[in-house]
PDB file of C-alpha atoms and ligand atoms in Angstrom:
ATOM      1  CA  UNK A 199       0.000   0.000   0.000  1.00 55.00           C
ATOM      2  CA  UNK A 200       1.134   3.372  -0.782  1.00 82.00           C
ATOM      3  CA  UNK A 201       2.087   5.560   2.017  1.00 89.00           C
ATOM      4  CA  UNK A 202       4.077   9.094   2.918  1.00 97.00           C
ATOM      5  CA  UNK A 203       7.278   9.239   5.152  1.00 98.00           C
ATOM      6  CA  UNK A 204       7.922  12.726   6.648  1.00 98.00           C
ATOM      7  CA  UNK A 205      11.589  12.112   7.103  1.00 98.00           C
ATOM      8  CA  UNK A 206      14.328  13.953   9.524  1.00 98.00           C
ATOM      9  CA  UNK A 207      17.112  14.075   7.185  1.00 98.00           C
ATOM     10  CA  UNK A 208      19.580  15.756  10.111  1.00 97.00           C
ATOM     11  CA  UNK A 209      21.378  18.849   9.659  1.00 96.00           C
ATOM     12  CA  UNK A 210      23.189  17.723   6.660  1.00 91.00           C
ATOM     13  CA  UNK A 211      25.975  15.383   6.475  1.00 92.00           C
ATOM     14  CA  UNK A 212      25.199  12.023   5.747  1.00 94.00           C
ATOM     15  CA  UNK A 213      26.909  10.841   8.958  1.00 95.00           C
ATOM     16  CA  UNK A 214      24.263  12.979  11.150  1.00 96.00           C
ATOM     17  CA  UNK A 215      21.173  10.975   9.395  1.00 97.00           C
ATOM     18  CA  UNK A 216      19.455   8.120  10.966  1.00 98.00           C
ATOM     19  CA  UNK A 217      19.490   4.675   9.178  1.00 98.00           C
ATOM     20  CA  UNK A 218      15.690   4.702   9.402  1.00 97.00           C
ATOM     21  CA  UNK A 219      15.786   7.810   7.440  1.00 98.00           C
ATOM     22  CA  UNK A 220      18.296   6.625   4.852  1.00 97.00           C
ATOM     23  CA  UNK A 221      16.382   3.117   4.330  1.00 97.00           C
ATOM     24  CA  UNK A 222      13.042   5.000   4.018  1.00 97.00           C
ATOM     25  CA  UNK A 223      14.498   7.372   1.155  1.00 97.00           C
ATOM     26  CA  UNK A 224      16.639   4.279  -0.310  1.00 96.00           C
ATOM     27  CA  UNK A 225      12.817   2.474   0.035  1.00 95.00           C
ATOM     28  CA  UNK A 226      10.841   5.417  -1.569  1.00 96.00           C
ATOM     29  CA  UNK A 227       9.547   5.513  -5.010  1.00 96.00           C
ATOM     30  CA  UNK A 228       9.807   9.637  -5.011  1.00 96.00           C
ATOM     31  CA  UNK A 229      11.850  11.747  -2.973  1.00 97.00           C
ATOM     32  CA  UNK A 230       9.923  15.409  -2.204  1.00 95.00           C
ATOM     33  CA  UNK A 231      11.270  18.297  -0.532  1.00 94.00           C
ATOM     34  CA  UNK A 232      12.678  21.894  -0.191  1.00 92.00           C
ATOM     35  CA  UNK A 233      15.311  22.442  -3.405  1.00 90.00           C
ATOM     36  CA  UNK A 234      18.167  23.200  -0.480  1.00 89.00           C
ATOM     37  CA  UNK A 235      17.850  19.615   1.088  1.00 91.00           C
ATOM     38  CA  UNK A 236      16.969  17.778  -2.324  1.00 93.00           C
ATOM     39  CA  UNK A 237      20.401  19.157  -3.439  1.00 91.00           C
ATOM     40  CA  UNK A 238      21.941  17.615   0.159  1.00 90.00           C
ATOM     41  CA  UNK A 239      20.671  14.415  -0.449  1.00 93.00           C
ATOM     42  CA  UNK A 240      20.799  13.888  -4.460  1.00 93.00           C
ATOM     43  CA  UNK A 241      24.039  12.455  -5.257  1.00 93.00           C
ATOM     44  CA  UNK A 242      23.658   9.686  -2.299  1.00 95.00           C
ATOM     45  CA  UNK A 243      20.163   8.199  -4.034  1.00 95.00           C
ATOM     46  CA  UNK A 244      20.964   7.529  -7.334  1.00 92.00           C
ATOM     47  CA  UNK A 245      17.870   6.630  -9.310  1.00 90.00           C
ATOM     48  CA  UNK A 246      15.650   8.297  -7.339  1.00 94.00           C
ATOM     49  CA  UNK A 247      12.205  10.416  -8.790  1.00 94.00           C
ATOM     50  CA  UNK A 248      13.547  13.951  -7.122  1.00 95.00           C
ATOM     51  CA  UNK A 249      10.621  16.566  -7.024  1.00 93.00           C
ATOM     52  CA  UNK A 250      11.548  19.933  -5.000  1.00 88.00           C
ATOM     53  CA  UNK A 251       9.803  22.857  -4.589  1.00 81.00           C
ATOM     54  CA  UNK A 252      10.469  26.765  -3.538  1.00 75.00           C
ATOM     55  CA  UNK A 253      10.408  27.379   0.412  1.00 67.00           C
ATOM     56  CA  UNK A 254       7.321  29.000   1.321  1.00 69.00           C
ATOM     57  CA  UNK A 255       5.454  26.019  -1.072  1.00 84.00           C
ATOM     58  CA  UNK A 256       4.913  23.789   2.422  1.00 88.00           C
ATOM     59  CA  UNK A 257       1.274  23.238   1.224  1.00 91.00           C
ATOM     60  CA  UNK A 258       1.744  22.089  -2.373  1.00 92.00           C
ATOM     61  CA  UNK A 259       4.462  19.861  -1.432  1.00 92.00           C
ATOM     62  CA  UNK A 260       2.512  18.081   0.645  1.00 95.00           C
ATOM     63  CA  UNK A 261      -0.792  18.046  -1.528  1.00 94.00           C
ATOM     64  CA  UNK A 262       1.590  16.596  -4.208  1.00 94.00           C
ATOM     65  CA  UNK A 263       2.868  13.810  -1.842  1.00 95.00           C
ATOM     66  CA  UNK A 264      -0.541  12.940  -1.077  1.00 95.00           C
ATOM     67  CA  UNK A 265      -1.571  13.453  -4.717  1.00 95.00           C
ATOM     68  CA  UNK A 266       1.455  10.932  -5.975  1.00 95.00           C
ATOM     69  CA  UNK A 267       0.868   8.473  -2.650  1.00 96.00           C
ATOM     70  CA  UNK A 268      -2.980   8.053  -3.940  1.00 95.00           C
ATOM     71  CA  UNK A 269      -1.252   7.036  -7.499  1.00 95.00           C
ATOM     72  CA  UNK A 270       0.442   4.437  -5.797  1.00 95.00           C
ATOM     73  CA  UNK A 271       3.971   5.518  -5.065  1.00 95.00           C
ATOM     74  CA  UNK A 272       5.533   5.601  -1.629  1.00 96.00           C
ATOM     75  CA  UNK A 273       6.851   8.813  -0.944  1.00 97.00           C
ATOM     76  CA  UNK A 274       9.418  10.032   1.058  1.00 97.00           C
ATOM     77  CA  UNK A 275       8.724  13.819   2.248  1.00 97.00           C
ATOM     78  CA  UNK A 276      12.108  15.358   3.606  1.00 97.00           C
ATOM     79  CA  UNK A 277      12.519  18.340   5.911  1.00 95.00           C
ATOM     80  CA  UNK A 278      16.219  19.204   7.346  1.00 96.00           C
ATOM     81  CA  UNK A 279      16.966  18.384  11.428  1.00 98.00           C
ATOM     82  CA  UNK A 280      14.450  16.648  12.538  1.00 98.00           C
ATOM     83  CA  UNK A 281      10.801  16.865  10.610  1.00 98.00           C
ATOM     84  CA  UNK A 282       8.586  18.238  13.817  1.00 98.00           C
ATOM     85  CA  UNK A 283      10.596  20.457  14.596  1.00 98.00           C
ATOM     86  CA  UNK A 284       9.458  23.330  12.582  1.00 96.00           C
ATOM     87  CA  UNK A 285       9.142  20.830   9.348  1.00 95.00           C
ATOM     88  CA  UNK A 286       6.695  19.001   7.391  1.00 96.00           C
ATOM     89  CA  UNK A 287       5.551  16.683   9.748  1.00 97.00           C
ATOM     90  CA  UNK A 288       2.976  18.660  11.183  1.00 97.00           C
ATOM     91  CA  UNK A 289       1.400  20.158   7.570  1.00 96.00           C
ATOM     92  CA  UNK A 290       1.280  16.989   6.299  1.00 97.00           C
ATOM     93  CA  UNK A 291      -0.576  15.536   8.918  1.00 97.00           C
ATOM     94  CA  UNK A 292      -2.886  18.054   8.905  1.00 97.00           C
ATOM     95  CA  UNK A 293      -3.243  18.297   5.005  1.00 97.00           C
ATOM     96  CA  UNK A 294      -3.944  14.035   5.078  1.00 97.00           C
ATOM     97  CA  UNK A 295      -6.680  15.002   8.131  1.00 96.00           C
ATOM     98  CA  UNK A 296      -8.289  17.732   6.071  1.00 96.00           C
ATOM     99  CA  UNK A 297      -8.794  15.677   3.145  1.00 95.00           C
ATOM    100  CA  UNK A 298     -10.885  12.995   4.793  1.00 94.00           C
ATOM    101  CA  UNK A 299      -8.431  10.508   3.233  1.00 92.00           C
ATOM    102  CA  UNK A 300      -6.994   7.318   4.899  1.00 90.00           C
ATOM    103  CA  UNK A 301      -2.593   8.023   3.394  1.00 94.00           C
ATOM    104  CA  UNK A 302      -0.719   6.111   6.300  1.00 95.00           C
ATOM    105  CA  UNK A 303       1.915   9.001   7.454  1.00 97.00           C
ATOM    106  CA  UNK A 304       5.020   8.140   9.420  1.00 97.00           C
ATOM    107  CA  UNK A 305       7.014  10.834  11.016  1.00 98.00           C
ATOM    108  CA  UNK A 306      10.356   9.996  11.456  1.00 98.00           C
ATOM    109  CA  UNK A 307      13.142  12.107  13.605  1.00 98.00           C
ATOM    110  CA  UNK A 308      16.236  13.506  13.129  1.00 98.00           C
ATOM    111  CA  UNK A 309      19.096  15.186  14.518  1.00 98.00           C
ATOM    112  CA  UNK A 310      18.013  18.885  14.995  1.00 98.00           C
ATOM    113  CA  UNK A 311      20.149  22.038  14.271  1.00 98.00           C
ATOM    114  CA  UNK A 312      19.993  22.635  17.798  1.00 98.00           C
ATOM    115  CA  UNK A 313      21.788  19.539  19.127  1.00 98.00           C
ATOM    116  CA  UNK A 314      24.157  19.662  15.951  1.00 98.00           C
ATOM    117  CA  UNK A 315      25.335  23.422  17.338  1.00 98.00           C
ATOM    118  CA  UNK A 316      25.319  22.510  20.908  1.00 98.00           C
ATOM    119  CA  UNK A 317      27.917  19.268  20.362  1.00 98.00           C
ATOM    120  CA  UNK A 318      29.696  21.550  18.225  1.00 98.00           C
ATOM    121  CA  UNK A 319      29.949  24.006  21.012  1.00 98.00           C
ATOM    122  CA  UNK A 320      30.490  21.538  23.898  1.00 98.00           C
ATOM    123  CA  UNK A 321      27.715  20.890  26.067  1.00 98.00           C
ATOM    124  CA  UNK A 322      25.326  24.381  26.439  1.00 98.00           C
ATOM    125  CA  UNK A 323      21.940  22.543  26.601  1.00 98.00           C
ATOM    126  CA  UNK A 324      23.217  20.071  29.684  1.00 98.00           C
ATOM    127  CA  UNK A 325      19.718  21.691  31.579  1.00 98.00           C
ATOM    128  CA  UNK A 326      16.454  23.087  30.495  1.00 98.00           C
ATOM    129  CA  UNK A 327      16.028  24.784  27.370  1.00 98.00           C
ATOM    130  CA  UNK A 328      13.724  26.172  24.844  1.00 98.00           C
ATOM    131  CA  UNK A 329      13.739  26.766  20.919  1.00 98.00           C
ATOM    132  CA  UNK A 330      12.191  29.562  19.589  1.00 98.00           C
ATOM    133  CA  UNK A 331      12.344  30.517  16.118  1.00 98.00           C
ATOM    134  CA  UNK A 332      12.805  34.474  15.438  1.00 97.00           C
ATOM    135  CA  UNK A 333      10.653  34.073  11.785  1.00 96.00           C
ATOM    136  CA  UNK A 334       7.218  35.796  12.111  1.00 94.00           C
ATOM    137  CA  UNK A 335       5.971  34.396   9.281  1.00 91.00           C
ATOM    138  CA  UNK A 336       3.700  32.510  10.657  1.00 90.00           C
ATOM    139  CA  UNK A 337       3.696  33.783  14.140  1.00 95.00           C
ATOM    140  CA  UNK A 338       2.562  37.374  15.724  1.00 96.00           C
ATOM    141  CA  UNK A 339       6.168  38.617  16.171  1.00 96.00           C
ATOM    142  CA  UNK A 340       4.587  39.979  19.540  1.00 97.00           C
ATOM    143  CA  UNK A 341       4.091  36.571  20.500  1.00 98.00           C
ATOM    144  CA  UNK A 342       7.930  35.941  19.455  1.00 98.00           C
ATOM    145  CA  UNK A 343       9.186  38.693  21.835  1.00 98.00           C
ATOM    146  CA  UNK A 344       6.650  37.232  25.166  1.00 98.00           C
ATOM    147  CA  UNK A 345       8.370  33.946  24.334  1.00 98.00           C
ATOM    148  CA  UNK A 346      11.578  35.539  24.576  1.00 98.00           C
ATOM    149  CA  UNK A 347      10.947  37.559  27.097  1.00 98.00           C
ATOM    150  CA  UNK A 348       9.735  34.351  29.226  1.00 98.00           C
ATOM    151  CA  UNK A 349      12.551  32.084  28.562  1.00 98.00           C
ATOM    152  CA  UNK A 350      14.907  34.580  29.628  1.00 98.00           C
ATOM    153  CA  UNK A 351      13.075  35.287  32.566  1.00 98.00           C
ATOM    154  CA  UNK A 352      12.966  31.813  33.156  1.00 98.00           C
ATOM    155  CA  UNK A 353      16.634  31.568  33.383  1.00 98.00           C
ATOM    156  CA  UNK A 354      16.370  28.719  30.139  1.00 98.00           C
ATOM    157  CA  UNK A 355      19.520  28.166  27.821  1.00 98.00           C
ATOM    158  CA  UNK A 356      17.837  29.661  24.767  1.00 99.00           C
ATOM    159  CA  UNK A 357      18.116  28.317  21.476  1.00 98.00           C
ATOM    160  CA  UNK A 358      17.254  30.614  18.256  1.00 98.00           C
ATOM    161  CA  UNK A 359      16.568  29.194  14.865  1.00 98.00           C
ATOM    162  CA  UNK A 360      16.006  31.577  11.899  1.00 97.00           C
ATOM    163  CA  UNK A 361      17.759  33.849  14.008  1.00 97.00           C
ATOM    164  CA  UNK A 362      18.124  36.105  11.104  1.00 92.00           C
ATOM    165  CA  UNK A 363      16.726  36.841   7.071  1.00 85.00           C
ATOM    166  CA  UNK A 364      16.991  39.346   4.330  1.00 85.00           C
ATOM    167  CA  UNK A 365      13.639  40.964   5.825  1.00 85.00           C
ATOM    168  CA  UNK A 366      14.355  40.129   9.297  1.00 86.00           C
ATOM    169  CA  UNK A 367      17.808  42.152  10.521  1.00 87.00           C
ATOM    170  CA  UNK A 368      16.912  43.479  13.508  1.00 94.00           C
ATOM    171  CA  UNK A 369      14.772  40.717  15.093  1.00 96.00           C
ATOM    172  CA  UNK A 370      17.732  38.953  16.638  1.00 97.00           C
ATOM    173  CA  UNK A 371      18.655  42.360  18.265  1.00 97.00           C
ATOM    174  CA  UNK A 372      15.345  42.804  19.883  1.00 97.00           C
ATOM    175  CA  UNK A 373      15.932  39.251  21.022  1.00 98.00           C
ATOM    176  CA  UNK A 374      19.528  39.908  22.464  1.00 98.00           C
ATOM    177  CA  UNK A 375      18.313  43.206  24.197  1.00 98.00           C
ATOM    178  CA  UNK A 376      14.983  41.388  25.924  1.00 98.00           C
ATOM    179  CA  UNK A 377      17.172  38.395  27.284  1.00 98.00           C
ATOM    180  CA  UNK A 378      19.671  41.470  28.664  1.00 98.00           C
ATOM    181  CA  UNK A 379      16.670  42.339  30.939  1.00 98.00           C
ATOM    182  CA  UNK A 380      17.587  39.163  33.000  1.00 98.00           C
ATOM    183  CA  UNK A 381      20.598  38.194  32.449  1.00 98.00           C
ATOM    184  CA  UNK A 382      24.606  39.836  32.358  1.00 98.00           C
ATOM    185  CA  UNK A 383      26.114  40.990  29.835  1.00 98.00           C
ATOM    186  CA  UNK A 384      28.830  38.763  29.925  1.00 98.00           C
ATOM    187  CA  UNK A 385      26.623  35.668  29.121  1.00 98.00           C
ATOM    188  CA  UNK A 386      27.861  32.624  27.077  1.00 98.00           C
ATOM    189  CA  UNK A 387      26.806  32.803  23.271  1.00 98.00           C
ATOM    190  CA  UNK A 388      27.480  29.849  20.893  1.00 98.00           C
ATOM    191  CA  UNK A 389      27.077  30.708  17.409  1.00 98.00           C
ATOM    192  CA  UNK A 390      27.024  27.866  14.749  1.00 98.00           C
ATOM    193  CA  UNK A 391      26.602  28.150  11.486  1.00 98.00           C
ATOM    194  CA  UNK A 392      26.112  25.186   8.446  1.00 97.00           C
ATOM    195  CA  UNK A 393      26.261  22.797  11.232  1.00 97.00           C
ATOM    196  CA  UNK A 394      27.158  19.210   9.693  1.00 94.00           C
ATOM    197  CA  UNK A 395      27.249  20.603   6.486  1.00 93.00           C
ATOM    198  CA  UNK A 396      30.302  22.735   4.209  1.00 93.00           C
ATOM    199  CA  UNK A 397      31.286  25.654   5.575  1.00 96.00           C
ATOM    200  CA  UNK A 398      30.678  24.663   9.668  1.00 97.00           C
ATOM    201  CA  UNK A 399      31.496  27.210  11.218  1.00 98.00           C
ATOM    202  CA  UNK A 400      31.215  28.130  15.096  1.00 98.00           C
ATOM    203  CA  UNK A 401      31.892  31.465  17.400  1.00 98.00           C
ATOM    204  CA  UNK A 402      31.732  31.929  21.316  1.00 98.00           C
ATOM    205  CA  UNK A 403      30.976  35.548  21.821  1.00 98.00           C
ATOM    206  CA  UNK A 404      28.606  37.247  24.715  1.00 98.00           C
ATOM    207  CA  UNK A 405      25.586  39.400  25.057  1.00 98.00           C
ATOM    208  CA  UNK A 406      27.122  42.454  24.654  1.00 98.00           C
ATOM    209  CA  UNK A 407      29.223  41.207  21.120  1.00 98.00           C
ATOM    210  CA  UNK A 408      26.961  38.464  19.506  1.00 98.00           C
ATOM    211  CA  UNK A 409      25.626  40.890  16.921  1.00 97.00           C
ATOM    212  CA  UNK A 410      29.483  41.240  15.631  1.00 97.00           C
ATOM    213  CA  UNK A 411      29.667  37.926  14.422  1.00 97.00           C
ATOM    214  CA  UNK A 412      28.128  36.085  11.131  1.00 97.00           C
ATOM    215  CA  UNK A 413      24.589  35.060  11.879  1.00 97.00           C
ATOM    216  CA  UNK A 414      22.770  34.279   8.963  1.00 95.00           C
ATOM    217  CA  UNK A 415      19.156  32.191   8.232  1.00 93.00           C
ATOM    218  CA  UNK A 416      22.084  28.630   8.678  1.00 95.00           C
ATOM    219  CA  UNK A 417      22.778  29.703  12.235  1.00 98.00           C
ATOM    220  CA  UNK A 418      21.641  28.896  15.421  1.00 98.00           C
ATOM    221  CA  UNK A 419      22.208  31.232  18.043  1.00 98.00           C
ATOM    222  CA  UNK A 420      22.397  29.394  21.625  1.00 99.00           C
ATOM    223  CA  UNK A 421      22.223  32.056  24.772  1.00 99.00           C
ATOM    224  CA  UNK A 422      23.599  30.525  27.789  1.00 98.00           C
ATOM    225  CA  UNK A 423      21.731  30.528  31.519  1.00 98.00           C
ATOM    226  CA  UNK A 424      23.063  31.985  34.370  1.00 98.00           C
ATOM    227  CA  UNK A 425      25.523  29.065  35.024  1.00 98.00           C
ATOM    228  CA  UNK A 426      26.812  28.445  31.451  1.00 98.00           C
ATOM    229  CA  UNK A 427      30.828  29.276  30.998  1.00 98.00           C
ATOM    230  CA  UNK A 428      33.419  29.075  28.216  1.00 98.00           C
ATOM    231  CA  UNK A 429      36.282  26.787  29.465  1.00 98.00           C
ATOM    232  CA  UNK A 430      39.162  25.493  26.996  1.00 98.00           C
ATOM    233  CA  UNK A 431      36.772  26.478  24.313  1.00 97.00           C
ATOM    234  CA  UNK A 432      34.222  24.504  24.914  1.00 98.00           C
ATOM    235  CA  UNK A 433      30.697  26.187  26.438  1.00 98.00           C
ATOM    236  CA  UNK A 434      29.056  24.486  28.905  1.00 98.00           C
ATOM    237  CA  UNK A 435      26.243  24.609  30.755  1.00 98.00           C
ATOM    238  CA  UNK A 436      26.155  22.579  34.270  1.00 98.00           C
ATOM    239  CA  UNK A 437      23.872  19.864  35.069  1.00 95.00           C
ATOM    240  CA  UNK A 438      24.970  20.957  38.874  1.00 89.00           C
ATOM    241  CA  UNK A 439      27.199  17.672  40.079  1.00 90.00           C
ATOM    242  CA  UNK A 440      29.861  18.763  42.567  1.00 87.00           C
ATOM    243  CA  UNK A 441      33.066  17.986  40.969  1.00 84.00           C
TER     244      UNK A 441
HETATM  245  N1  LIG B 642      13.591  21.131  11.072  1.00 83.41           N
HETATM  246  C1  LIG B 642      14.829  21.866  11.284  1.00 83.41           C
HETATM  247  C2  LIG B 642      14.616  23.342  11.556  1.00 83.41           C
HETATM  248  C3  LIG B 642      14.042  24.120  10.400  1.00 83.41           C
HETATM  249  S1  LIG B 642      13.899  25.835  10.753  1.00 83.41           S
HETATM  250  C4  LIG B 642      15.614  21.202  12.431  1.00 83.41           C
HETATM  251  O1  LIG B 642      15.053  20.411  13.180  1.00 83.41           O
HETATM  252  O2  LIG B 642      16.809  21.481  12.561  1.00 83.41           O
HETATM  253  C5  LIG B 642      15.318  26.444   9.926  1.00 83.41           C
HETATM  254  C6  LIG B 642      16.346  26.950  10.901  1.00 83.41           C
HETATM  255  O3  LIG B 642      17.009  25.844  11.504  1.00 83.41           O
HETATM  256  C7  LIG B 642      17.459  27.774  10.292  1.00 83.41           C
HETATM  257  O4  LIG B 642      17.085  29.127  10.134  1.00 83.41           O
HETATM  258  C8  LIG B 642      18.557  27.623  11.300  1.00 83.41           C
HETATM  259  O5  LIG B 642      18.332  28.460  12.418  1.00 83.41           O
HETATM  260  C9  LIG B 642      18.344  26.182  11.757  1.00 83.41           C
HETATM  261  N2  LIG B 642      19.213  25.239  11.015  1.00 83.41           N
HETATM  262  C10 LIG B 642      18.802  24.224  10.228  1.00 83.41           C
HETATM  263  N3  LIG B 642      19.862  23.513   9.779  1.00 83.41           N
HETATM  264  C11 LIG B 642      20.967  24.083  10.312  1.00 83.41           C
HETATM  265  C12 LIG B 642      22.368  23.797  10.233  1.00 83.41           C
HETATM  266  N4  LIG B 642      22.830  22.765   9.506  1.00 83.41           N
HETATM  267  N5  LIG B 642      23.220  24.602  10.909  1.00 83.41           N
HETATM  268  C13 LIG B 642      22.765  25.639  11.649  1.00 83.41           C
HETATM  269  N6  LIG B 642      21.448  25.948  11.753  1.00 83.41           N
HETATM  270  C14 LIG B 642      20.564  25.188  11.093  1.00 83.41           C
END
């Protein structure tokens, strides 16, 4: 029977993707995604039906996976990281729902650009921590701000994806400025960019000089807590044991 896998292909080395992943795409009839990740994973399925689409075309895509799925094929929808986490999973799901029609979906995970930049970094998300993406988009970019504004209150390590666009320069300054409210200036910032994929690159910097370094819409910006240090360039965040 013909079914859809929402697939977390990792953050983009072939190393960093799950075997259930790579024997779902190696299984699929069609391989369907954003033209960024199609390129990724290309050259390692030879043979493959490719289709790839523009970014904002979430929908399409995944009327077109359910569209080729009811033809028969098994299709493999891929999102980069892992596919909840601000991915496909979730519009597929509920474009199969809205349609009344019985596709099996199965939503597979993957390594997420957050835990890619944090073992890059060391070990800054040891203790509680949120993501919050900084693209308003689809989200009230009040809303964006409160959720800053309680994480940092909240003394969580703070992870930002799309920490920065063309259209969206100054969001990640707002950002920097709220968490300042609550915490020192002298905080812990890892900044990772391309993580698993060419061009890595990382930076530590602080509160006060994050905004001098490269952050781009491939970064992820992680703020520290209270606790988390820079030692022998590593940044850590402690779980609390008494050493
Ligand atoms: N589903 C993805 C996230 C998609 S949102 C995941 O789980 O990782 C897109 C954002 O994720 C980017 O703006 C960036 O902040 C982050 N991102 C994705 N891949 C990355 C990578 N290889 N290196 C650094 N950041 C990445």
């Amino acid at each position: 029977m013909s079914k859809i896998a929402v697939i977390g292909i990792g953050p983009g080395s072939m190393a960093d993707m799950t075997q259930r992943a790579k024997a779902a795409m190696e299984n699929a009839d069609i391989i369907m995604g954003y033209n960024t990740y199609i390129e990724l994973v290309k050259k390692h399925f030879p043979g493959k039906e490719f289709l790839s689409s523009g970014m904002t075309r979430e929908i399409e895509r995944c009327r077109l996976a359910l569209q080729k799925a009811l033809e028969g094929k098994s299709v493999a929808l891929i999102s980069s990281g892992d596919s909840g986490i601000y991915g496909m999973a979730g519009i597929m799901l509920e474009v199969v729902n809205h349609s009344g029609i019985g596709i099996p979906v199965e939503v597979m995970p993957g390594v997420t650009a957050a835990s890619a930049a944090a073992a890059i970094l060391g070990a800054p998300i040891m203790h509680d921590f949120v993501v919050i993406s900084l693209s308003d988009l689809m989200t009230p970019l009040e809303q964006i701000y409160k959720r800053v504004e309680c994480a940092a209150q909240g003394d969580f390590v703070i992870c930002l994806y799309n920490p920065k666009s063309k259209s969206r320069v100054d969001y990640i300054e707002k950002a920097r400025d709220i968490v300042l409210k609550y915490r020192e200036t002298t905080t812990p910032v890892g900044i990772v960019r391309n993580a698993g994929r060419e061009n890595e690159a990382s930076d530590m910097a602080t509160l006060t000089n994050m905004l001098d370094f490269e952050i781009d819409m491939f970064t992820v910006v992680i703020i520290g807590n209270s606790k988390t240090y820079f030692e022998n360039g590593r940044m850590i965040t402690p779980r609390g044991y008494d050493l």
